[in-house]
Coordinates of C-alpha atoms and ligand atoms in Angstrom, one line a residue:
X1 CA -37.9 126.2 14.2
X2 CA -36.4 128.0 11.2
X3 CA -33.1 127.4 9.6
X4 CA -32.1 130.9 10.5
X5 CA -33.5 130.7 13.9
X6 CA -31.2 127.5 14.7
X7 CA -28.3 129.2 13.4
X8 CA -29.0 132.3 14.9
X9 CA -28.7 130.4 18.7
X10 CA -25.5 129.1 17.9
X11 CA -24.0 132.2 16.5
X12 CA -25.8 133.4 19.8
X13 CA -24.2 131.5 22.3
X14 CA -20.5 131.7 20.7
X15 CA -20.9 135.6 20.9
X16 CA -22.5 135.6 24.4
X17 CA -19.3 132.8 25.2
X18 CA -16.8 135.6 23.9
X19 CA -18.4 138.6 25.6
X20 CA -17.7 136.8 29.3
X21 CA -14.0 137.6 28.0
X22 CA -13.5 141.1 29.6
X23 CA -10.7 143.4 31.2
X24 CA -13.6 144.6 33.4
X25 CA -16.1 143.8 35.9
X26 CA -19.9 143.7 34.6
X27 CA -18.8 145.4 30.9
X28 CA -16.9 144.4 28.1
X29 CA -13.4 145.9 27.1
X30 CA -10.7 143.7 25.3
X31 CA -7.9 145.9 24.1
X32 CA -5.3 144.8 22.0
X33 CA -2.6 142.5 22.9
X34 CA -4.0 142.3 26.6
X35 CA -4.5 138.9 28.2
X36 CA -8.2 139.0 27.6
X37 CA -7.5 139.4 23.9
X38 CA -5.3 136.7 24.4
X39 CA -8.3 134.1 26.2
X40 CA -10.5 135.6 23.4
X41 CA -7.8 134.2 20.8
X42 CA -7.6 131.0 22.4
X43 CA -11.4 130.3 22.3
X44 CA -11.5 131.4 18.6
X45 CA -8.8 129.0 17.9
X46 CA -10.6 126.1 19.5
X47 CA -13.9 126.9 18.0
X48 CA -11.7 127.0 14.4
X49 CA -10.1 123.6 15.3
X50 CA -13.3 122.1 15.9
X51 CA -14.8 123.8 13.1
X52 CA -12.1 121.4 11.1
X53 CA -9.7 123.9 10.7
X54 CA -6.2 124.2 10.4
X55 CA -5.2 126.9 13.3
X56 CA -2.2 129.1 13.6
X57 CA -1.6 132.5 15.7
X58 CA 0.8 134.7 13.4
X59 CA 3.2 137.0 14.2
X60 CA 1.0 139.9 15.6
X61 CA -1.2 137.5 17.6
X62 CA -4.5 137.2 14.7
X63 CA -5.6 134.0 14.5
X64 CA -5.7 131.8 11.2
X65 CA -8.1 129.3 10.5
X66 CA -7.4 127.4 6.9
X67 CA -9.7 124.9 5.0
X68 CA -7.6 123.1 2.4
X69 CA -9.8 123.3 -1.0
X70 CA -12.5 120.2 -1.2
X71 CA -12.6 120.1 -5.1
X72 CA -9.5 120.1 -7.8
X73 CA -9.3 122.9 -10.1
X74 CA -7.4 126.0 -11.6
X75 CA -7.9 127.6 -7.9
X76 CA -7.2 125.1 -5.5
X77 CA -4.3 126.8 -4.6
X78 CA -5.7 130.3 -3.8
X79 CA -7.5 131.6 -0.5
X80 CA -10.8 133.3 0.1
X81 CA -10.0 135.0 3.2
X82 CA -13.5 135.7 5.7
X83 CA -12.6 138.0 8.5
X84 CA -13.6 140.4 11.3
X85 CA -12.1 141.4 14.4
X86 CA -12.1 140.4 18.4
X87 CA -11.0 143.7 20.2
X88 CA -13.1 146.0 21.7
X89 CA -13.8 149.5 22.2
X90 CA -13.9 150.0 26.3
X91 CA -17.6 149.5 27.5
X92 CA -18.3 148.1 24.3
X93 CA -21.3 145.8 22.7
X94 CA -20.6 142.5 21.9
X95 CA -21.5 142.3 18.2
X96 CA -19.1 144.8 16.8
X97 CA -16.2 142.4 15.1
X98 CA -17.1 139.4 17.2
X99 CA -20.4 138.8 15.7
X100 CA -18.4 138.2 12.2
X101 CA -15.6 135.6 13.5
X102 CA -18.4 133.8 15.2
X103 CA -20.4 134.0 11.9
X104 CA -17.4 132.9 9.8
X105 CA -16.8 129.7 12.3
X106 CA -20.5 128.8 12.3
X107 CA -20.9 129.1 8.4
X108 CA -17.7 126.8 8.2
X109 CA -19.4 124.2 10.8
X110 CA -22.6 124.2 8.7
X111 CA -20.6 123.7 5.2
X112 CA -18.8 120.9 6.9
X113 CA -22.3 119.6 7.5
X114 CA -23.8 120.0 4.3
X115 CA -21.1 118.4 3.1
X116 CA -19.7 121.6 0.5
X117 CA -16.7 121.0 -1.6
X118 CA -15.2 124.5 -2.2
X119 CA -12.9 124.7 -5.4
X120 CA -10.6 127.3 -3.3
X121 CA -9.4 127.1 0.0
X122 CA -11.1 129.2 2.6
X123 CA -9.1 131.0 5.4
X124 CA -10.9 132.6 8.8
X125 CA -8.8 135.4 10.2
X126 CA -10.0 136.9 13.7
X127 CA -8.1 140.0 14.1
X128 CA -6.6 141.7 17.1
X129 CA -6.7 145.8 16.5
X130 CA -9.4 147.0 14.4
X131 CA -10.2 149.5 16.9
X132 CA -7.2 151.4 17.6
X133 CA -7.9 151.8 20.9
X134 CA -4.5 150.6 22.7
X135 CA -2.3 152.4 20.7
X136 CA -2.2 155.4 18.2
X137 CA -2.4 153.6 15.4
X138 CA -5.5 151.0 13.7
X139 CA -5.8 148.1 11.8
X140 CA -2.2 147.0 12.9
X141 CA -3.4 142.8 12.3
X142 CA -5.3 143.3 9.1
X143 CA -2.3 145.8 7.5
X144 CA -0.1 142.9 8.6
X145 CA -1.6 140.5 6.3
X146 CA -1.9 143.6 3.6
X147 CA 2.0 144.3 4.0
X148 CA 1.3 147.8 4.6
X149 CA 2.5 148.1 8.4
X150 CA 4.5 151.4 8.7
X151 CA 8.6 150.7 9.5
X152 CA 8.6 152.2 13.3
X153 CA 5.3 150.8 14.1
X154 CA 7.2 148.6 16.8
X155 CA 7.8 151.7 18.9
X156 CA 4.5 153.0 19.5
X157 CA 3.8 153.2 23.0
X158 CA 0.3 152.4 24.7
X159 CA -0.9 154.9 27.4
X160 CA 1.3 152.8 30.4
X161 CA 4.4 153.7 28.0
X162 CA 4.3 150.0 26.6
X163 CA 5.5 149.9 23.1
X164 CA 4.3 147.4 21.0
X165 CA 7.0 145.4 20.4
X166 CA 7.1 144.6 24.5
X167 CA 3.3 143.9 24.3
X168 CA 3.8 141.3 21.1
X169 CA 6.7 139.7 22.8
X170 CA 4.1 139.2 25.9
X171 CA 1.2 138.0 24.4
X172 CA 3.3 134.9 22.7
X173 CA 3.3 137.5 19.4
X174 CA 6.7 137.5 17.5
X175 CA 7.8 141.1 16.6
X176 CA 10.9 140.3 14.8
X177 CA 8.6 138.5 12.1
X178 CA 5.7 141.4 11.6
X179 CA 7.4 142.0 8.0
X180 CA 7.6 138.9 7.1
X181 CA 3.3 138.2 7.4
X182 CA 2.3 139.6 4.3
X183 CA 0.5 137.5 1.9
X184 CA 0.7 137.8 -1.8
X185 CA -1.8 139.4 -3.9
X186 CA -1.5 136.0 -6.3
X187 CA -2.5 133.8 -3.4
X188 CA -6.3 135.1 -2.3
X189 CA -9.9 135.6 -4.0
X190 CA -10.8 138.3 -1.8
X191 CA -11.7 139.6 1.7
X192 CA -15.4 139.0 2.8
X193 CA -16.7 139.9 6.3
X194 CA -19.6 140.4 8.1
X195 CA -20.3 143.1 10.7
X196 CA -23.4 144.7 12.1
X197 CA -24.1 147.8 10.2
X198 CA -24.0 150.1 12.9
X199 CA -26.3 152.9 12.0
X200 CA -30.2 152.5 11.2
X201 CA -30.6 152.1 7.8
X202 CA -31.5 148.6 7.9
X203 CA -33.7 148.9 10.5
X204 CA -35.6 151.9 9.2
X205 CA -36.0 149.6 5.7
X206 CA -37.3 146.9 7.4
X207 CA -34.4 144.8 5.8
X208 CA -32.4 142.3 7.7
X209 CA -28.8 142.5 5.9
X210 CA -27.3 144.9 3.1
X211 CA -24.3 145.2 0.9
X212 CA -21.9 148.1 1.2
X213 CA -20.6 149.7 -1.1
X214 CA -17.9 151.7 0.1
X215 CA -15.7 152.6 3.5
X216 CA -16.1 155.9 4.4
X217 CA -12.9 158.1 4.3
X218 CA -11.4 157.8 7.7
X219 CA -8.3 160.4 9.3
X220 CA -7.0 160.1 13.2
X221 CA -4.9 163.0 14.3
X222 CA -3.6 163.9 17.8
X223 CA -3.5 167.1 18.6
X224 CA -1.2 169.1 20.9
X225 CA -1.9 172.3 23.1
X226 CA 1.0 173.9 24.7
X227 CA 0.5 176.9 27.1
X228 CA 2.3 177.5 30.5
X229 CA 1.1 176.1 33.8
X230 CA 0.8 178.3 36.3
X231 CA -0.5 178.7 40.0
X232 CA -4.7 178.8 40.0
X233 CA -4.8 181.9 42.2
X234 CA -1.8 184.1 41.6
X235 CA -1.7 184.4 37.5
X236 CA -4.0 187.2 36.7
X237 CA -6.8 185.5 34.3
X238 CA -5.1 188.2 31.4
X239 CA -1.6 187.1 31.5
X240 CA -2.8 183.2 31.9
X241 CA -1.9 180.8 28.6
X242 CA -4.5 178.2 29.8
X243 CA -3.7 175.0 27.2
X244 CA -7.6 173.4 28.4
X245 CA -9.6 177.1 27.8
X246 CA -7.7 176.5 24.4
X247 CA -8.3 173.1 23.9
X248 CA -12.1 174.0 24.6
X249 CA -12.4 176.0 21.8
X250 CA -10.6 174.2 19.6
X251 CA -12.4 171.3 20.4
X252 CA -16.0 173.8 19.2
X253 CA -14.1 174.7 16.3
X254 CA -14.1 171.0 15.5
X255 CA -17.6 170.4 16.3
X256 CA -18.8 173.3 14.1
X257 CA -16.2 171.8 11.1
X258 CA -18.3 168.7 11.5
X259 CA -21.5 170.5 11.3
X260 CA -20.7 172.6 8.4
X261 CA -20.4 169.4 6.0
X262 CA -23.9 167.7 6.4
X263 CA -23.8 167.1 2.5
X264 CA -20.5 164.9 2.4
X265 CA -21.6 162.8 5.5
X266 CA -18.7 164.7 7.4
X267 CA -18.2 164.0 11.3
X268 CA -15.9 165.5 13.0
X269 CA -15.1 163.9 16.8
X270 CA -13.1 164.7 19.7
X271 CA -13.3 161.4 21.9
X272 CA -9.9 161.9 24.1
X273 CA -9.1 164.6 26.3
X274 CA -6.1 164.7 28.7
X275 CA -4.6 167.4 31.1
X276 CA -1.4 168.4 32.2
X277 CA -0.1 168.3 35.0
X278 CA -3.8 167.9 35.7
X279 CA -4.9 169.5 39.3
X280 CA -7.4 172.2 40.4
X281 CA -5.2 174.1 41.4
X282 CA -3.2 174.5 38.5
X283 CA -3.7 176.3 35.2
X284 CA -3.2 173.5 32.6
X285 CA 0.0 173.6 30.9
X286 CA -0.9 171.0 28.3
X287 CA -3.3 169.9 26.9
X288 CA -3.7 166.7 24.2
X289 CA -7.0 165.3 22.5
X290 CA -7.6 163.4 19.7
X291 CA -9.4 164.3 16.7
X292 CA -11.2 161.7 14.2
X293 CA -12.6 163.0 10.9
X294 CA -14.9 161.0 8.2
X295 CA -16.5 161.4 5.3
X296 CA -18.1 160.1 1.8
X297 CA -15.0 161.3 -0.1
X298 CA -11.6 161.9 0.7
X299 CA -11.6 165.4 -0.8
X300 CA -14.3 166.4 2.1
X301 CA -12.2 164.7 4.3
X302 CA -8.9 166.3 3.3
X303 CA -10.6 169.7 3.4
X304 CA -12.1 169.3 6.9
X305 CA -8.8 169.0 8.2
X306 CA -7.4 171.8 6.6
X307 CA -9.9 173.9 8.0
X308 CA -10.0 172.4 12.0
X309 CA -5.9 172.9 11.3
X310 CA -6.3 176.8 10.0
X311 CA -8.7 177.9 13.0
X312 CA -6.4 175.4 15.7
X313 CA -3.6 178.3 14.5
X314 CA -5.9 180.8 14.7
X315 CA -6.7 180.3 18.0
X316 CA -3.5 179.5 19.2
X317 CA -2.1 182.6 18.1
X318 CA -5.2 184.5 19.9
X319 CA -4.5 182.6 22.7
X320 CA -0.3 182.2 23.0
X321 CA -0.7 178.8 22.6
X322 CA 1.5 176.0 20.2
X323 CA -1.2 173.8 18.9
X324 CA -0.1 171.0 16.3
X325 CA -2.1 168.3 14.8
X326 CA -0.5 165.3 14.2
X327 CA -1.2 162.7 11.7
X328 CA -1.8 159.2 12.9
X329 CA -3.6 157.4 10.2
X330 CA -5.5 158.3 7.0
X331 CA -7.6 155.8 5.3
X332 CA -9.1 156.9 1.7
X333 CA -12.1 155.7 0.7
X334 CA -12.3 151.9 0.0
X335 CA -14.2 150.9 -2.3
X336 CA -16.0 147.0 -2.5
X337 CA -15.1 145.0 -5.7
X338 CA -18.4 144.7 -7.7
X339 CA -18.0 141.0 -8.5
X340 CA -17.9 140.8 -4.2
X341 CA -20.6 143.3 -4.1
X342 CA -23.0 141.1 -6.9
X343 CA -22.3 137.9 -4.8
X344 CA -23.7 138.9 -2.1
X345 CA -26.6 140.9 -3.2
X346 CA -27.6 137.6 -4.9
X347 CA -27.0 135.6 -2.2
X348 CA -28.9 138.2 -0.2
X349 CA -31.8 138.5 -2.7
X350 CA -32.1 134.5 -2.5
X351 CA -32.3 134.5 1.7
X352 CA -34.4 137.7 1.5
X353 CA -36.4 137.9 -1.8
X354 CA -35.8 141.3 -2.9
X355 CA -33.2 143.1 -4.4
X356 CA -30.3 143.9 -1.7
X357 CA -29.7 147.4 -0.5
X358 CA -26.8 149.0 -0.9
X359 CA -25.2 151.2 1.5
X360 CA -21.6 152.7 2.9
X361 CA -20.4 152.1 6.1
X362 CA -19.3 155.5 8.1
X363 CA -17.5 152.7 10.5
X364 CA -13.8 151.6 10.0
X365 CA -13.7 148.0 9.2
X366 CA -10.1 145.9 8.4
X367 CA -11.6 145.8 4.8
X368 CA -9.6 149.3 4.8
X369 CA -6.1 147.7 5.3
X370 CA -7.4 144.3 3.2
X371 CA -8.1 146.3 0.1
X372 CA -4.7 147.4 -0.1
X373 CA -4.2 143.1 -1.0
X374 CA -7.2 142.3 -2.8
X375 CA -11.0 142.9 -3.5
X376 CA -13.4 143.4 -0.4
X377 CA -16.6 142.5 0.3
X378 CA -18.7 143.5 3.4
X379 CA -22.1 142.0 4.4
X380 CA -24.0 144.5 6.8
X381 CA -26.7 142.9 9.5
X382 CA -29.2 144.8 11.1
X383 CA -28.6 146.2 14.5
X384 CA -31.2 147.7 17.2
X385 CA -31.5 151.9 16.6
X386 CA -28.3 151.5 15.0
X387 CA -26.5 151.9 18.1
X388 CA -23.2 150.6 18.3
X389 CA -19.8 151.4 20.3
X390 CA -22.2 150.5 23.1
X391 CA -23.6 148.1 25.3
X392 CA -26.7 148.2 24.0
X393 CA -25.6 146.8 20.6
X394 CA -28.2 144.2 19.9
X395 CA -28.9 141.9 17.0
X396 CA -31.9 139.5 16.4
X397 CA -31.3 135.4 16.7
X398 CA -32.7 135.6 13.4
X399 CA -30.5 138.2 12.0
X400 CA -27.4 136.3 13.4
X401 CA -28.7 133.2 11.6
X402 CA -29.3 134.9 8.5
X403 CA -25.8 136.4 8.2
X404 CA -24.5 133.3 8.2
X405 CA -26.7 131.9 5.5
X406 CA -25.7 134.7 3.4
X407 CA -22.1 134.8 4.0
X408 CA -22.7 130.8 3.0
X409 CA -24.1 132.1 0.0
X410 CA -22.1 134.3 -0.7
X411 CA -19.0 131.9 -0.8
X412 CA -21.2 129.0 -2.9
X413 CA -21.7 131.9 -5.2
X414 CA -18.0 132.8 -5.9
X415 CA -17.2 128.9 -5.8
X416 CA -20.0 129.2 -9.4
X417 CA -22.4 128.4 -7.8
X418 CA -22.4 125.1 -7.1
X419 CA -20.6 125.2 -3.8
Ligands
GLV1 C1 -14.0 151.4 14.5 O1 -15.0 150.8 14.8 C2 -14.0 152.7 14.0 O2 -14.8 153.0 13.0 O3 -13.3 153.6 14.4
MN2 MN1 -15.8 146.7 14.0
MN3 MN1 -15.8 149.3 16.4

């Protein structure tokens, strides 16, 4: 059996372990701060201890897993921090995030083995909300770390009305010290992490990892329709201000936004809808969906919005409607350090003997809060069709195994190479 095949089923069966941690029957979903997140925590933490590890859960429930430096020397002192996430979007796969915690442990088990001396301390960090699917916002663990958590964070509220700070206090999370997490710039090497790639370049190249180069520009915004319920079969359709008809065509207008910017790599993506008061019978006063935008620069990005925001009036005054776009996060793009970026492309290049591909990610990754601390890095792995966000999200043994070699690699290379 190959190196990377032995790997691979142990990176396997961790990930398969974490995926029987669900909120649901038969699929996996594993919000934020829920008790599943908190089981998933738990299992990470052990797999860290064993993994020889010193294990902590910080204030906003990610788990830390710190190995001392194993050598002397001017960096002994500072952390290389290796991280990925362990939420889930609902109905998810079970590689997104997950597959790069379990990588990270595994790659720490097989250094143990091989008996590597770093001359820097290495820190695992399995974080709690890349998704942003609980609440409005994303990245709330990794910005935590970055000290870029926004002042009124603790009063978001989840879709039950639960605001953060209630959900912290619940998990065994401590919101009275989510200030007091960040780390200084002074202290770390750098942010590595490992995550499927999530599209189909890879696969179409015939190439089992990649480097990226770059987080695509990311923006969430909620949007708002206000119109005036009504009863379904008295208000004449002429006199109706129907907030869903309005919605409807906003929602078009965003599509066509999207499709208008092929050149940029723009999407444009209405994934929520909800309806109020939300009968049959009743013409919908409200209306609320969210709106995510993406592209390869932030001036495509920025200029996408103003456009879905320009027709949403448009509309709404055709209509007599109030529609406002709120802005819930905007991530620029973020860019991987090129020392990072030459690590692993050479650790690539050794695994895979040829030059490494480079490529950006259209995905949101907590490198986006993380390079707001220090320099990223981001090793892609090969997925099935490029599907992901789904639960047909698959990745080879060997793939699996061969992540970890190269995140290995990766880290012997920034220790100089002599690991
Ligand atoms: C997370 O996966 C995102 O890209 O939104
Ligand atoms: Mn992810
Ligand atoms: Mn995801």
């Amino acid at each position: 059996m190959s190196e990377a095949r032995r790997i691979g089923e142990r990176v396997s069966a961790l990930v398969d372990a974490l995926a029987t941690i669900s909120a649901d029957e038969g699929r996996l979903t594993r919000l934020y701060l829920t008790p599943e997140h908190r089981r998933a925590a738990n299992l990470v933490g052990e797999w860290m201890r064993r993994a020889g590890l010193n294990v902590r859960m910080d204030a906003v429930g990610t788990m830390h897993g710190l190995l001392a430096a194993g050598r002397a020397g001017p960096q002994a002192e500072k952390r290389l921090l290796i991280g990925s996430h362990i939420d889930t979007v609902v109905d998810a796969g079970k590689y997104d995030g997950n597959l790069g915690v379990v990588a990270a442990v595994v790659a720490l088990e097989e250094m143990r083995a091989r008996g590597m001396a770093l001359p820097f301390a290495l820190e695992l960090l399995a974080f709690g909300d890349e998704e942003g699917v609980r609440y409005p916002k994303t990245l709330i663990s990794s910005s935590t770390i970055a000290g870029i958590v926004e002042p009124n964070i603790l009063e978001l509220t989840d879709r039950q009305g639960m605001t953060l700070r209630h959900a912290l206090a619940e998990f065994g999370g401590d919101p009275e010290h989510l200030y007091t997490e960040a780390y200084g710039r002074a202290d770390v090497l750098g942010y590595l992490e490992v995550h499927i790639e999530q599209g189909p370049v890879l696969e179409q190249a015939n190439e089992a990892l990649g480097v990226v180069s770059a987080i695509a520009s990311q923006g969430r915004y909620r949007v708002q329709v206000r119109g005036e319920a009504g009863h379904a079969g008295t208000v004449p359709m002429a006199l109706r201000h129907d907030a869903l008809a309005g919605a409807a065509e906003a929602i078009l207008a965003v599509e066509e936004v999207g499709r208008g910017g092929a050149r940029s790599s723009l999407v444009a993506t209405v994934g929520e809808l909800r309806v109020s008061p939300g009968a049959g019978n009743v013409i919908p006063g409200l209306a609320e969906f969210s709106l995510d935008v993406r592209a390869a620069t932030d001036e495509a990005r920025a200029e996408a919005v103003a456009e879905i925001r320009r027709r949403a009036r448009q509309i709404g005054l055709a209509r007599g409607l109030v529609i406002g776009v709120e802005t819930m996060i905007e991530k620029p793009v973020s860019v991987c350090a090129p020392r990072l970026k030459r690590a692993i492309a050479s650790a690539i290049t050794k695994l895979e003997g040829h030059t490494a591909r480079e490529l950006m990610s259209g995905a949101g990754h907590d490198g986006q809060a993380m390079v707001r601390l220090t320099d990223i890095g981001m090793i892609f792995v090969r997925c099935r069709a490029g599907i992901s966000h789904s639960p047909l999200e698959s990745v080879t043994v060997e793939d699996q195994g061969l992540a970890v070699e190269a995140l290995i690699g990766t880290i012997a290379e920034l220790a100089g190479g002599t690991g």
